[in-house]
């Protein structure tokens, strides 16, 4: 399945967001996710299914002023 | 003495908000936060690097029992980007407030007030406590306040420039008319800059670079803490008016001849 993650096209096999995150080695408790410009809350990662051409933003907290 | 800073539903003893960016390393940052007596620190929200698996989490260097994390929308250039960033910060588990920053010019990082106002309206409606970064401009300060901003944050000087408080009179005008707390944000390069902001009557100061890039950030954080406390005390104490001529402190008469 083709996904656009943080502006990069990726070919990945995963059903839901939790599976995507573990495939990417990301800790679900340290990221926030926007799927096609809508926020997906952490408790919904397990049951949010992904489909071809979905666009995701995966963000984390970094240093800033 | 009870002199708490109240922003929306939140209350603080410290009036120094400090950043988490540009430090040489996170240990120094943590020590600087401690020296500053910080109760609020700002963070940014960015895309994860899918190719970088090193997971040195900034969050593990912030004592969230003492410190409330204030996410910013730095580097957003439209209201839409800023709104989405604020929502992501909340979804990341951060408190339901935001330092709203919408930039209009890359070189000066001056705010786009029109977009900031737009984003303020949307985020306030969504229940965010909005602290809006803006120019030292009374008109937009009022508009942001009317739109529901819980605090207005006029800049002292461009972000990271360390130029100090360039327009004290404009800040004073905002302070005279404001009904919400005014936090001077950006431009503070050294302790006296922070004191000047507080002596004008600012409710607080937000800074990052002035501490993070000082030769000794921990010592500068300590200096900023006392500068802000001194400035606040001087403001509350009420300074004497400036006079053109001298006024002797010792009795004029009865001197020996």
PDB file of C-alpha atoms in Angstrom:
ATOM      1  CA  UNK A   1       0.000   0.000   0.000  1.00  0.00           C
ATOM      2  CA  UNK A   2       1.277   3.468  -0.877  1.00  0.00           C
ATOM      3  CA  UNK A   3       1.245   6.005   1.947  1.00  0.00           C
ATOM      4  CA  UNK A   4       2.526   9.579   2.012  1.00  0.00           C
ATOM      5  CA  UNK A   5       4.165  10.079   5.395  1.00  0.00           C
ATOM      6  CA  UNK A   6       5.567  13.474   6.281  1.00  0.00           C
ATOM      7  CA  UNK A   7       5.697  14.330   2.623  1.00  0.00           C
ATOM      8  CA  UNK A   8       7.562  11.143   1.612  1.00  0.00           C
ATOM      9  CA  UNK A   9       5.996   8.370  -0.427  1.00  0.00           C
ATOM     10  CA  UNK A  10       6.369   4.993   1.275  1.00  0.00           C
ATOM     11  CA  UNK A  11       5.391   1.507   0.207  1.00  0.00           C
ATOM     12  CA  UNK A  12       4.321  -0.267   3.383  1.00  0.00           C
ATOM     13  CA  UNK A  13       2.166  -3.146   4.465  1.00  0.00           C
ATOM     14  CA  UNK A  14       0.098  -2.320   7.524  1.00  0.00           C
ATOM     15  CA  UNK A  15      -3.544  -2.390   8.504  1.00  0.00           C
ATOM     16  CA  UNK A  16      -3.973   0.238  11.162  1.00  0.00           C
ATOM     17  CA  UNK A  17      -1.988   3.130  12.606  1.00  0.00           C
ATOM     18  CA  UNK A  18      -0.559   1.124  15.511  1.00  0.00           C
ATOM     19  CA  UNK A  19       0.868  -1.394  13.039  1.00  0.00           C
ATOM     20  CA  UNK A  20       2.310   1.420  10.943  1.00  0.00           C
ATOM     21  CA  UNK A  21       4.049   2.916  13.970  1.00  0.00           C
ATOM     22  CA  UNK A  22       5.569  -0.357  15.077  1.00  0.00           C
ATOM     23  CA  UNK A  23       6.733  -0.965  11.496  1.00  0.00           C
ATOM     24  CA  UNK A  24       8.458   2.413  11.597  1.00  0.00           C
ATOM     25  CA  UNK A  25       9.889   1.731  15.076  1.00  0.00           C
ATOM     26  CA  UNK A  26       8.068   4.706  16.532  1.00  0.00           C
ATOM     27  CA  UNK A  27       6.715   4.843  20.069  1.00  0.00           C
ATOM     28  CA  UNK A  28       3.014   5.590  19.897  1.00  0.00           C
ATOM     29  CA  UNK A  29       3.182   7.486  23.177  1.00  0.00           C
ATOM     30  CA  UNK A  30       5.617  10.082  21.877  1.00  0.00           C
ATOM     31  CA  UNK A  31       3.989  10.984  18.566  1.00  0.00           C
ATOM     32  CA  UNK A  32       0.826  12.653  17.338  1.00  0.00           C
ATOM     33  CA  UNK A  33      -0.839  11.851  14.059  1.00  0.00           C
ATOM     34  CA  UNK A  34      -2.842  13.654  11.454  1.00  0.00           C
ATOM     35  CA  UNK A  35      -4.497  11.452   8.826  1.00  0.00           C
ATOM     36  CA  UNK A  36      -5.661  13.325   5.733  1.00  0.00           C
ATOM     37  CA  UNK A  37      -5.606  16.530   7.801  1.00  0.00           C
ATOM     38  CA  UNK A  38      -7.714  15.098  10.640  1.00  0.00           C
ATOM     39  CA  UNK A  39      -6.254  14.370  14.067  1.00  0.00           C
ATOM     40  CA  UNK A  40      -6.294  10.726  15.113  1.00  0.00           C
ATOM     41  CA  UNK A  41      -6.209  10.384  18.883  1.00  0.00           C
ATOM     42  CA  UNK A  42      -3.850   7.882  20.445  1.00  0.00           C
ATOM     43  CA  UNK A  43      -6.640   5.668  21.757  1.00  0.00           C
ATOM     44  CA  UNK A  44      -7.901   5.289  18.179  1.00  0.00           C
ATOM     45  CA  UNK A  45      -4.578   4.181  16.656  1.00  0.00           C
ATOM     46  CA  UNK A  46      -5.551   0.497  16.935  1.00  0.00           C
ATOM     47  CA  UNK A  47      -8.817   0.768  15.095  1.00  0.00           C
ATOM     48  CA  UNK A  48      -7.959   3.395  12.494  1.00  0.00           C
ATOM     49  CA  UNK A  49      -7.475   1.490   9.253  1.00  0.00           C
ATOM     50  CA  UNK A  50      -5.198   2.885   6.572  1.00  0.00           C
ATOM     51  CA  UNK A  51      -5.851   2.768   2.843  1.00  0.00           C
ATOM     52  CA  UNK A  52      -3.902   3.366  -0.337  1.00  0.00           C
ATOM     53  CA  UNK A  53      -2.815   7.004  -0.871  1.00  0.00           C
ATOM     54  CA  UNK A  54      -3.564   8.105   2.691  1.00  0.00           C
ATOM     55  CA  UNK A  55      -1.540  11.136   3.721  1.00  0.00           C
ATOM     56  CA  UNK A  56      -0.144  11.158   7.242  1.00  0.00           C
ATOM     57  CA  UNK A  57       1.736  13.641   9.341  1.00  0.00           C
ATOM     58  CA  UNK A  58       3.604  12.037  12.225  1.00  0.00           C
ATOM     59  CA  UNK A  59       5.012  14.608  14.635  1.00  0.00           C
ATOM     60  CA  UNK A  60       6.808  14.771  17.945  1.00  0.00           C
ATOM     61  CA  UNK A  61       7.863  17.346  20.484  1.00  0.00           C
ATOM     62  CA  UNK A  62      11.222  19.041  19.805  1.00  0.00           C
ATOM     63  CA  UNK A  63      13.130  21.941  21.315  1.00  0.00           C
ATOM     64  CA  UNK A  64      11.824  25.405  20.531  1.00  0.00           C
ATOM     65  CA  UNK A  65      11.263  28.884  21.847  1.00  0.00           C
TER      66      UNK A  65
ATOM     67  CA  UNK B   1       3.224  38.105  49.050  1.00  0.00           C
ATOM     68  CA  UNK B   2       0.684  36.736  46.634  1.00  0.00           C
ATOM     69  CA  UNK B   3       1.722  37.927  43.203  1.00  0.00           C
ATOM     70  CA  UNK B   4       0.718  35.136  40.914  1.00  0.00           C
ATOM     71  CA  UNK B   5       0.553  35.294  37.153  1.00  0.00           C
ATOM     72  CA  UNK B   6      -2.821  34.052  35.919  1.00  0.00           C
ATOM     73  CA  UNK B   7      -3.278  33.033  32.304  1.00  0.00           C
ATOM     74  CA  UNK B   8      -6.656  31.523  31.524  1.00  0.00           C
ATOM     75  CA  UNK B   9      -7.155  28.869  34.210  1.00  0.00           C
ATOM     76  CA  UNK B  10      -3.447  28.521  34.924  1.00  0.00           C
ATOM     77  CA  UNK B  11      -1.492  30.191  37.754  1.00  0.00           C
ATOM     78  CA  UNK B  12       2.242  30.645  38.107  1.00  0.00           C
ATOM     79  CA  UNK B  13       4.685  32.037  40.645  1.00  0.00           C
ATOM     80  CA  UNK B  14       7.432  32.420  38.044  1.00  0.00           C
ATOM     81  CA  UNK B  15       7.096  35.113  35.394  1.00  0.00           C
ATOM     82  CA  UNK B  16       9.918  33.757  33.264  1.00  0.00           C
ATOM     83  CA  UNK B  17       8.844  31.485  30.421  1.00  0.00           C
ATOM     84  CA  UNK B  18      11.821  29.809  28.833  1.00  0.00           C
ATOM     85  CA  UNK B  19      12.480  27.820  25.669  1.00  0.00           C
ATOM     86  CA  UNK B  20      13.983  24.421  24.960  1.00  0.00           C
ATOM     87  CA  UNK B  21      15.698  25.217  21.656  1.00  0.00           C
ATOM     88  CA  UNK B  22      19.332  25.814  20.677  1.00  0.00           C
ATOM     89  CA  UNK B  23      20.984  24.411  23.827  1.00  0.00           C
ATOM     90  CA  UNK B  24      24.314  22.686  23.385  1.00  0.00           C
ATOM     91  CA  UNK B  25      22.823  19.643  25.056  1.00  0.00           C
ATOM     92  CA  UNK B  26      19.782  18.631  27.054  1.00  0.00           C
ATOM     93  CA  UNK B  27      21.634  18.374  30.378  1.00  0.00           C
ATOM     94  CA  UNK B  28      22.557  22.053  30.176  1.00  0.00           C
ATOM     95  CA  UNK B  29      18.993  22.879  29.186  1.00  0.00           C
ATOM     96  CA  UNK B  30      17.645  21.081  32.214  1.00  0.00           C
ATOM     97  CA  UNK B  31      20.042  22.876  34.545  1.00  0.00           C
ATOM     98  CA  UNK B  32      19.163  26.216  32.945  1.00  0.00           C
ATOM     99  CA  UNK B  33      15.463  25.539  33.500  1.00  0.00           C
ATOM    100  CA  UNK B  34      16.192  24.807  37.144  1.00  0.00           C
ATOM    101  CA  UNK B  35      18.303  27.951  37.549  1.00  0.00           C
ATOM    102  CA  UNK B  36      15.530  29.985  35.908  1.00  0.00           C
ATOM    103  CA  UNK B  37      12.993  28.602  38.366  1.00  0.00           C
ATOM    104  CA  UNK B  38      10.896  27.926  35.282  1.00  0.00           C
ATOM    105  CA  UNK B  39       7.298  26.827  35.646  1.00  0.00           C
ATOM    106  CA  UNK B  40       6.585  27.124  31.920  1.00  0.00           C
ATOM    107  CA  UNK B  41       8.810  25.970  29.065  1.00  0.00           C
ATOM    108  CA  UNK B  42       8.041  26.180  25.375  1.00  0.00           C
ATOM    109  CA  UNK B  43       8.495  23.376  22.851  1.00  0.00           C
ATOM    110  CA  UNK B  44       7.954  23.012  19.118  1.00  0.00           C
ATOM    111  CA  UNK B  45       6.137  20.313  17.152  1.00  0.00           C
ATOM    112  CA  UNK B  46       7.902  18.815  14.148  1.00  0.00           C
ATOM    113  CA  UNK B  47       7.700  15.898  11.772  1.00  0.00           C
ATOM    114  CA  UNK B  48       9.545  12.831  13.056  1.00  0.00           C
ATOM    115  CA  UNK B  49      12.580  11.929  10.984  1.00  0.00           C
ATOM    116  CA  UNK B  50      11.687   8.521   9.592  1.00  0.00           C
ATOM    117  CA  UNK B  51      15.346   7.744   8.940  1.00  0.00           C
ATOM    118  CA  UNK B  52      16.632   8.724  12.381  1.00  0.00           C
ATOM    119  CA  UNK B  53      15.996   6.047  14.959  1.00  0.00           C
ATOM    120  CA  UNK B  54      17.856   7.724  17.817  1.00  0.00           C
ATOM    121  CA  UNK B  55      15.229   8.378  20.411  1.00  0.00           C
ATOM    122  CA  UNK B  56      16.653  10.919  22.805  1.00  0.00           C
ATOM    123  CA  UNK B  57      13.422  12.384  23.995  1.00  0.00           C
ATOM    124  CA  UNK B  58      13.374  16.034  24.963  1.00  0.00           C
ATOM    125  CA  UNK B  59      10.462  15.263  27.246  1.00  0.00           C
ATOM    126  CA  UNK B  60      12.566  13.138  29.577  1.00  0.00           C
ATOM    127  CA  UNK B  61      14.623  16.266  30.358  1.00  0.00           C
ATOM    128  CA  UNK B  62      11.628  18.296  31.509  1.00  0.00           C
ATOM    129  CA  UNK B  63      10.322  17.824  35.031  1.00  0.00           C
ATOM    130  CA  UNK B  64       6.619  17.948  34.309  1.00  0.00           C
ATOM    131  CA  UNK B  65       5.790  17.881  38.018  1.00  0.00           C
ATOM    132  CA  UNK B  66       7.177  21.405  38.270  1.00  0.00           C
ATOM    133  CA  UNK B  67       6.972  22.609  34.696  1.00  0.00           C
ATOM    134  CA  UNK B  68       4.020  23.100  32.385  1.00  0.00           C
ATOM    135  CA  UNK B  69       4.852  22.592  28.731  1.00  0.00           C
ATOM    136  CA  UNK B  70       3.709  25.288  26.336  1.00  0.00           C
ATOM    137  CA  UNK B  71       3.701  24.101  22.704  1.00  0.00           C
ATOM    138  CA  UNK B  72       4.370  26.707  20.063  1.00  0.00           C
ATOM    139  CA  UNK B  73       3.389  26.975  16.417  1.00  0.00           C
ATOM    140  CA  UNK B  74       6.759  28.384  15.402  1.00  0.00           C
ATOM    141  CA  UNK B  75       7.594  28.335  11.689  1.00  0.00           C
ATOM    142  CA  UNK B  76       3.936  28.201  10.689  1.00  0.00           C
ATOM    143  CA  UNK B  77       3.190  30.680   7.929  1.00  0.00           C
ATOM    144  CA  UNK B  78      -0.590  30.370   7.728  1.00  0.00           C
ATOM    145  CA  UNK B  79      -3.452  30.221  10.199  1.00  0.00           C
ATOM    146  CA  UNK B  80      -4.265  26.748   8.891  1.00  0.00           C
ATOM    147  CA  UNK B  81      -0.763  25.375   9.622  1.00  0.00           C
ATOM    148  CA  UNK B  82      -0.804  26.926  13.083  1.00  0.00           C
ATOM    149  CA  UNK B  83      -4.239  25.508  13.901  1.00  0.00           C
ATOM    150  CA  UNK B  84      -3.202  22.028  12.775  1.00  0.00           C
ATOM    151  CA  UNK B  85       0.011  22.271  14.797  1.00  0.00           C
ATOM    152  CA  UNK B  86      -1.891  23.281  17.937  1.00  0.00           C
ATOM    153  CA  UNK B  87      -4.263  20.354  17.490  1.00  0.00           C
ATOM    154  CA  UNK B  88      -1.322  17.965  17.016  1.00  0.00           C
ATOM    155  CA  UNK B  89       0.325  19.286  20.179  1.00  0.00           C
ATOM    156  CA  UNK B  90      -2.831  18.561  22.117  1.00  0.00           C
ATOM    157  CA  UNK B  91      -3.078  15.105  20.546  1.00  0.00           C
ATOM    158  CA  UNK B  92       0.539  14.512  21.604  1.00  0.00           C
ATOM    159  CA  UNK B  93      -0.686  14.857  25.173  1.00  0.00           C
ATOM    160  CA  UNK B  94       0.453  18.418  25.866  1.00  0.00           C
ATOM    161  CA  UNK B  95      -1.666  20.846  27.885  1.00  0.00           C
ATOM    162  CA  UNK B  96      -4.555  22.517  26.121  1.00  0.00           C
ATOM    163  CA  UNK B  97      -2.817  25.811  25.501  1.00  0.00           C
ATOM    164  CA  UNK B  98      -0.601  27.199  22.783  1.00  0.00           C
ATOM    165  CA  UNK B  99       1.920  29.893  22.057  1.00  0.00           C
ATOM    166  CA  UNK B 100       0.386  30.913  18.773  1.00  0.00           C
ATOM    167  CA  UNK B 101       3.008  32.147  16.376  1.00  0.00           C
ATOM    168  CA  UNK B 102       2.271  32.740  12.696  1.00  0.00           C
ATOM    169  CA  UNK B 103       5.242  34.135  10.827  1.00  0.00           C
ATOM    170  CA  UNK B 104       4.923  36.505   7.899  1.00  0.00           C
ATOM    171  CA  UNK B 105       8.525  37.123   6.892  1.00  0.00           C
ATOM    172  CA  UNK B 106      11.348  34.593   6.869  1.00  0.00           C
ATOM    173  CA  UNK B 107      14.216  36.969   7.448  1.00  0.00           C
ATOM    174  CA  UNK B 108      12.811  38.960  10.349  1.00  0.00           C
ATOM    175  CA  UNK B 109      10.402  36.279  11.630  1.00  0.00           C
ATOM    176  CA  UNK B 110       7.927  39.097  12.115  1.00  0.00           C
ATOM    177  CA  UNK B 111       4.409  37.872  12.860  1.00  0.00           C
ATOM    178  CA  UNK B 112       1.581  37.802  10.350  1.00  0.00           C
ATOM    179  CA  UNK B 113      -1.039  39.422  12.530  1.00  0.00           C
ATOM    180  CA  UNK B 114      -3.914  38.809  10.147  1.00  0.00           C
ATOM    181  CA  UNK B 115      -3.287  35.048  10.128  1.00  0.00           C
ATOM    182  CA  UNK B 116      -2.609  35.075  13.883  1.00  0.00           C
ATOM    183  CA  UNK B 117      -5.986  36.669  14.497  1.00  0.00           C
ATOM    184  CA  UNK B 118      -7.710  34.129  12.246  1.00  0.00           C
ATOM    185  CA  UNK B 119      -6.068  31.227  14.058  1.00  0.00           C
ATOM    186  CA  UNK B 120      -6.848  32.745  17.481  1.00  0.00           C
ATOM    187  CA  UNK B 121     -10.560  32.801  16.698  1.00  0.00           C
ATOM    188  CA  UNK B 122     -10.614  29.154  15.623  1.00  0.00           C
ATOM    189  CA  UNK B 123      -8.478  27.847  18.494  1.00  0.00           C
ATOM    190  CA  UNK B 124     -10.358  29.804  21.161  1.00  0.00           C
ATOM    191  CA  UNK B 125     -13.594  28.300  19.834  1.00  0.00           C
ATOM    192  CA  UNK B 126     -11.996  24.853  20.167  1.00  0.00           C
ATOM    193  CA  UNK B 127     -11.225  25.516  23.820  1.00  0.00           C
ATOM    194  CA  UNK B 128      -7.511  26.309  23.604  1.00  0.00           C
ATOM    195  CA  UNK B 129      -5.950  28.853  25.918  1.00  0.00           C
ATOM    196  CA  UNK B 130      -4.234  31.019  23.323  1.00  0.00           C
ATOM    197  CA  UNK B 131      -1.119  33.089  24.013  1.00  0.00           C
ATOM    198  CA  UNK B 132      -0.698  35.112  20.855  1.00  0.00           C
ATOM    199  CA  UNK B 133       2.683  36.313  19.644  1.00  0.00           C
ATOM    200  CA  UNK B 134       2.396  39.657  17.871  1.00  0.00           C
ATOM    201  CA  UNK B 135       4.090  42.954  17.134  1.00  0.00           C
ATOM    202  CA  UNK B 136       4.196  45.636  19.787  1.00  0.00           C
ATOM    203  CA  UNK B 137       1.096  47.102  18.169  1.00  0.00           C
ATOM    204  CA  UNK B 138      -1.855  48.282  20.241  1.00  0.00           C
ATOM    205  CA  UNK B 139      -4.376  47.699  17.445  1.00  0.00           C
ATOM    206  CA  UNK B 140      -3.616  44.000  17.000  1.00  0.00           C
ATOM    207  CA  UNK B 141      -3.105  43.526  20.716  1.00  0.00           C
ATOM    208  CA  UNK B 142      -6.680  44.711  21.211  1.00  0.00           C
ATOM    209  CA  UNK B 143      -8.020  42.623  18.332  1.00  0.00           C
ATOM    210  CA  UNK B 144      -6.355  39.488  19.698  1.00  0.00           C
ATOM    211  CA  UNK B 145      -7.711  40.193  23.155  1.00  0.00           C
ATOM    212  CA  UNK B 146     -11.209  40.685  21.741  1.00  0.00           C
ATOM    213  CA  UNK B 147     -10.856  37.428  19.804  1.00  0.00           C
ATOM    214  CA  UNK B 148     -10.349  35.638  23.109  1.00  0.00           C
ATOM    215  CA  UNK B 149      -6.580  35.383  23.490  1.00  0.00           C
ATOM    216  CA  UNK B 150      -5.790  34.622  27.135  1.00  0.00           C
ATOM    217  CA  UNK B 151      -2.499  36.498  26.844  1.00  0.00           C
ATOM    218  CA  UNK B 152      -0.938  38.732  24.243  1.00  0.00           C
ATOM    219  CA  UNK B 153       2.800  38.447  23.610  1.00  0.00           C
ATOM    220  CA  UNK B 154       4.290  41.478  21.921  1.00  0.00           C
ATOM    221  CA  UNK B 155       7.847  41.114  20.719  1.00  0.00           C
ATOM    222  CA  UNK B 156      10.661  43.113  22.288  1.00  0.00           C
ATOM    223  CA  UNK B 157      12.744  42.714  19.115  1.00  0.00           C
ATOM    224  CA  UNK B 158      12.960  40.091  16.338  1.00  0.00           C
ATOM    225  CA  UNK B 159      13.183  36.481  17.551  1.00  0.00           C
ATOM    226  CA  UNK B 160      16.716  35.465  18.475  1.00  0.00           C
ATOM    227  CA  UNK B 161      18.110  38.926  17.736  1.00  0.00           C
ATOM    228  CA  UNK B 162      18.981  39.825  21.322  1.00  0.00           C
ATOM    229  CA  UNK B 163      18.335  43.479  20.554  1.00  0.00           C
ATOM    230  CA  UNK B 164      16.355  44.089  23.729  1.00  0.00           C
ATOM    231  CA  UNK B 165      13.152  46.082  24.083  1.00  0.00           C
ATOM    232  CA  UNK B 166      13.239  48.268  20.980  1.00  0.00           C
ATOM    233  CA  UNK B 167       9.923  50.033  21.456  1.00  0.00           C
ATOM    234  CA  UNK B 168       9.277  50.453  25.158  1.00  0.00           C
ATOM    235  CA  UNK B 169       6.670  53.132  24.536  1.00  0.00           C
ATOM    236  CA  UNK B 170       4.593  50.855  22.330  1.00  0.00           C
ATOM    237  CA  UNK B 171       4.768  48.104  24.943  1.00  0.00           C
ATOM    238  CA  UNK B 172       3.755  50.608  27.607  1.00  0.00           C
ATOM    239  CA  UNK B 173       0.729  51.627  25.536  1.00  0.00           C
ATOM    240  CA  UNK B 174      -0.326  47.984  25.173  1.00  0.00           C
ATOM    241  CA  UNK B 175       0.137  47.483  28.922  1.00  0.00           C
ATOM    242  CA  UNK B 176      -2.002  50.493  29.765  1.00  0.00           C
ATOM    243  CA  UNK B 177      -4.923  49.246  27.717  1.00  0.00           C
ATOM    244  CA  UNK B 178      -4.688  45.478  28.076  1.00  0.00           C
ATOM    245  CA  UNK B 179      -7.187  43.453  30.055  1.00  0.00           C
ATOM    246  CA  UNK B 180      -5.267  40.176  29.642  1.00  0.00           C
ATOM    247  CA  UNK B 181      -1.694  39.410  30.725  1.00  0.00           C
ATOM    248  CA  UNK B 182       1.026  40.776  28.453  1.00  0.00           C
ATOM    249  CA  UNK B 183       4.113  38.615  28.089  1.00  0.00           C
ATOM    250  CA  UNK B 184       7.049  40.206  26.285  1.00  0.00           C
ATOM    251  CA  UNK B 185       8.257  37.526  23.912  1.00  0.00           C
ATOM    252  CA  UNK B 186      11.453  37.587  21.849  1.00  0.00           C
ATOM    253  CA  UNK B 187      14.440  39.893  21.626  1.00  0.00           C
ATOM    254  CA  UNK B 188      15.641  39.626  25.226  1.00  0.00           C
ATOM    255  CA  UNK B 189      19.430  39.388  25.017  1.00  0.00           C
ATOM    256  CA  UNK B 190      20.558  39.987  28.561  1.00  0.00           C
ATOM    257  CA  UNK B 191      19.274  40.509  32.070  1.00  0.00           C
ATOM    258  CA  UNK B 192      18.664  44.266  31.822  1.00  0.00           C
ATOM    259  CA  UNK B 193      16.386  43.710  28.792  1.00  0.00           C
ATOM    260  CA  UNK B 194      14.185  41.462  30.902  1.00  0.00           C
ATOM    261  CA  UNK B 195      14.197  43.979  33.744  1.00  0.00           C
ATOM    262  CA  UNK B 196      13.149  46.771  31.401  1.00  0.00           C
ATOM    263  CA  UNK B 197      10.190  44.722  30.173  1.00  0.00           C
ATOM    264  CA  UNK B 198       9.103  44.008  33.734  1.00  0.00           C
ATOM    265  CA  UNK B 199       9.618  47.604  34.899  1.00  0.00           C
ATOM    266  CA  UNK B 200       7.285  48.707  32.137  1.00  0.00           C
ATOM    267  CA  UNK B 201       4.679  46.510  33.791  1.00  0.00           C
ATOM    268  CA  UNK B 202       4.806  43.390  31.622  1.00  0.00           C
ATOM    269  CA  UNK B 203       3.250  40.374  33.305  1.00  0.00           C
ATOM    270  CA  UNK B 204       6.069  38.118  32.207  1.00  0.00           C
ATOM    271  CA  UNK B 205       8.884  37.510  29.758  1.00  0.00           C
ATOM    272  CA  UNK B 206       9.353  34.622  27.352  1.00  0.00           C
ATOM    273  CA  UNK B 207      12.847  33.999  26.072  1.00  0.00           C
ATOM    274  CA  UNK B 208      14.999  31.263  24.596  1.00  0.00           C
ATOM    275  CA  UNK B 209      18.102  32.353  22.691  1.00  0.00           C
ATOM    276  CA  UNK B 210      19.350  34.849  25.302  1.00  0.00           C
ATOM    277  CA  UNK B 211      19.852  31.964  27.702  1.00  0.00           C
ATOM    278  CA  UNK B 212      20.467  29.002  25.387  1.00  0.00           C
ATOM    279  CA  UNK B 213      23.266  30.690  23.442  1.00  0.00           C
ATOM    280  CA  UNK B 214      24.879  32.567  26.332  1.00  0.00           C
ATOM    281  CA  UNK B 215      28.412  31.381  27.064  1.00  0.00           C
ATOM    282  CA  UNK B 216      27.133  29.989  30.350  1.00  0.00           C
ATOM    283  CA  UNK B 217      23.412  29.288  29.874  1.00  0.00           C
ATOM    284  CA  UNK B 218      22.855  28.151  33.457  1.00  0.00           C
ATOM    285  CA  UNK B 219      24.321  31.340  34.886  1.00  0.00           C
ATOM    286  CA  UNK B 220      22.372  33.478  32.407  1.00  0.00           C
ATOM    287  CA  UNK B 221      19.175  31.657  33.376  1.00  0.00           C
ATOM    288  CA  UNK B 222      19.887  32.595  37.000  1.00  0.00           C
ATOM    289  CA  UNK B 223      20.547  36.203  35.929  1.00  0.00           C
ATOM    290  CA  UNK B 224      17.257  36.318  34.001  1.00  0.00           C
ATOM    291  CA  UNK B 225      15.375  34.982  37.009  1.00  0.00           C
ATOM    292  CA  UNK B 226      16.636  37.724  39.303  1.00  0.00           C
ATOM    293  CA  UNK B 227      16.279  40.347  36.551  1.00  0.00           C
ATOM    294  CA  UNK B 228      12.620  39.519  36.168  1.00  0.00           C
ATOM    295  CA  UNK B 229      12.021  39.459  39.900  1.00  0.00           C
ATOM    296  CA  UNK B 230      13.814  42.815  40.287  1.00  0.00           C
ATOM    297  CA  UNK B 231      11.888  44.368  37.434  1.00  0.00           C
ATOM    298  CA  UNK B 232       8.598  43.121  38.841  1.00  0.00           C
ATOM    299  CA  UNK B 233       9.418  44.466  42.309  1.00  0.00           C
ATOM    300  CA  UNK B 234      10.476  47.823  40.881  1.00  0.00           C
ATOM    301  CA  UNK B 235       7.245  48.049  38.902  1.00  0.00           C
ATOM    302  CA  UNK B 236       5.109  47.208  41.925  1.00  0.00           C
ATOM    303  CA  UNK B 237       7.139  49.533  44.154  1.00  0.00           C
ATOM    304  CA  UNK B 238       6.466  52.432  41.790  1.00  0.00           C
ATOM    305  CA  UNK B 239       9.441  54.319  40.459  1.00  0.00           C
ATOM    306  CA  UNK B 240       9.952  58.027  41.048  1.00  0.00           C
ATOM    307  CA  UNK B 241       9.153  60.333  38.164  1.00  0.00           C
ATOM    308  CA  UNK B 242      12.121  61.506  36.113  1.00  0.00           C
ATOM    309  CA  UNK B 243      12.989  65.156  36.737  1.00  0.00           C
ATOM    310  CA  UNK B 244      15.157  67.511  34.760  1.00  0.00           C
ATOM    311  CA  UNK B 245      16.917  69.029  37.785  1.00  0.00           C
ATOM    312  CA  UNK B 246      18.521  67.608  40.891  1.00  0.00           C
ATOM    313  CA  UNK B 247      16.724  67.127  44.166  1.00  0.00           C
ATOM    314  CA  UNK B 248      19.172  66.851  47.064  1.00  0.00           C
ATOM    315  CA  UNK B 249      19.030  63.747  49.195  1.00  0.00           C
ATOM    316  CA  UNK B 250      20.896  65.344  52.113  1.00  0.00           C
ATOM    317  CA  UNK B 251      19.686  68.476  53.952  1.00  0.00           C
ATOM    318  CA  UNK B 252      20.704  71.639  52.106  1.00  0.00           C
ATOM    319  CA  UNK B 253      21.278  73.872  55.153  1.00  0.00           C
ATOM    320  CA  UNK B 254      23.362  73.690  58.359  1.00  0.00           C
ATOM    321  CA  UNK B 255      26.562  72.700  56.656  1.00  0.00           C
ATOM    322  CA  UNK B 256      29.793  73.817  58.303  1.00  0.00           C
ATOM    323  CA  UNK B 257      31.220  77.072  57.067  1.00  0.00           C
TER     324      UNK B 257
END
